[in-house]
């Protein structure tokens, strides 16, 4: 399955095809969300992770 938008993968694009294939899709609340949509997002996350990990 190759569901892309602007040549990128998004979980949102997978819901309808999976339902059509018979999968049971559920919604659940999350307390926190981290977006690593770009390499820079991930770099910033790692920067702050290291900062707060070493701050102890």
Short mmCIF file of C-alpha atoms in Angstrom, two decimals:
data_model
loop_
_atom_site.label_atom_id
_atom_site.label_comp_id
_atom_site.label_asym_id
_atom_site.label_seq_id
_atom_site.Cartn_x
_atom_site.Cartn_y
_atom_site.Cartn_z
CA UNK A 1 0.00 0.00 0.00
CA UNK A 2 1.49 3.31 -1.06
CA UNK A 3 -0.82 6.07 0.21
CA UNK A 4 1.06 9.35 -0.02
CA UNK A 5 0.26 13.05 0.01
CA UNK A 6 2.87 15.32 -1.58
CA UNK A 7 5.11 12.22 -1.73
CA UNK A 8 4.99 11.86 2.07
CA UNK A 9 3.33 9.29 4.31
CA UNK A 10 0.64 10.38 6.78
CA UNK A 11 -1.27 8.10 9.15
CA UNK A 12 -4.47 9.94 8.18
CA UNK A 13 -4.21 8.49 4.67
CA UNK A 14 -4.29 4.93 5.99
CA UNK A 15 -7.59 4.94 7.87
CA UNK A 16 -10.00 4.51 4.97
CA UNK A 17 -7.95 1.83 3.13
CA UNK A 18 -7.59 -0.17 6.36
CA UNK A 19 -11.33 0.04 7.09
CA UNK A 20 -11.99 -1.11 3.52
CA UNK A 21 -9.67 -4.07 4.15
CA UNK A 22 -11.75 -5.03 7.20
CA UNK A 23 -9.51 -3.72 9.96
CA UNK A 24 -11.13 -2.38 13.13
CA UNK A 25 -10.02 1.23 13.65
CA UNK A 26 -10.30 2.86 17.08
CA UNK A 27 -9.82 6.39 18.36
CA UNK A 28 -8.07 7.07 21.65
CA UNK A 29 -6.98 10.17 23.52
CA UNK A 30 -3.32 10.90 24.08
CA UNK A 31 -1.86 12.98 26.89
CA UNK A 32 1.21 14.18 24.98
CA UNK A 33 2.21 14.37 21.35
CA UNK A 34 5.63 14.90 19.80
CA UNK A 35 5.87 15.81 16.14
CA UNK A 36 8.99 14.61 14.37
CA UNK A 37 7.79 15.53 10.90
CA UNK A 38 11.15 16.81 9.73
CA UNK A 39 14.76 15.98 10.50
CA UNK A 40 15.03 19.38 12.21
CA UNK A 41 12.07 18.55 14.50
CA UNK A 42 13.89 15.40 15.58
CA UNK A 43 17.15 17.32 16.06
CA UNK A 44 15.40 19.85 18.32
CA UNK A 45 13.77 17.06 20.31
CA UNK A 46 17.14 15.38 20.86
CA UNK A 47 18.69 18.70 21.92
CA UNK A 48 16.10 19.22 24.65
CA UNK A 49 16.13 15.56 25.65
CA UNK A 50 19.88 15.75 26.24
CA UNK A 51 19.53 19.10 28.03
CA UNK A 52 16.94 17.86 30.52
CA UNK A 53 18.55 14.43 30.92
CA UNK A 54 21.88 16.00 31.88
CA UNK A 55 20.27 18.63 34.12
CA UNK A 56 19.59 16.10 36.90
#
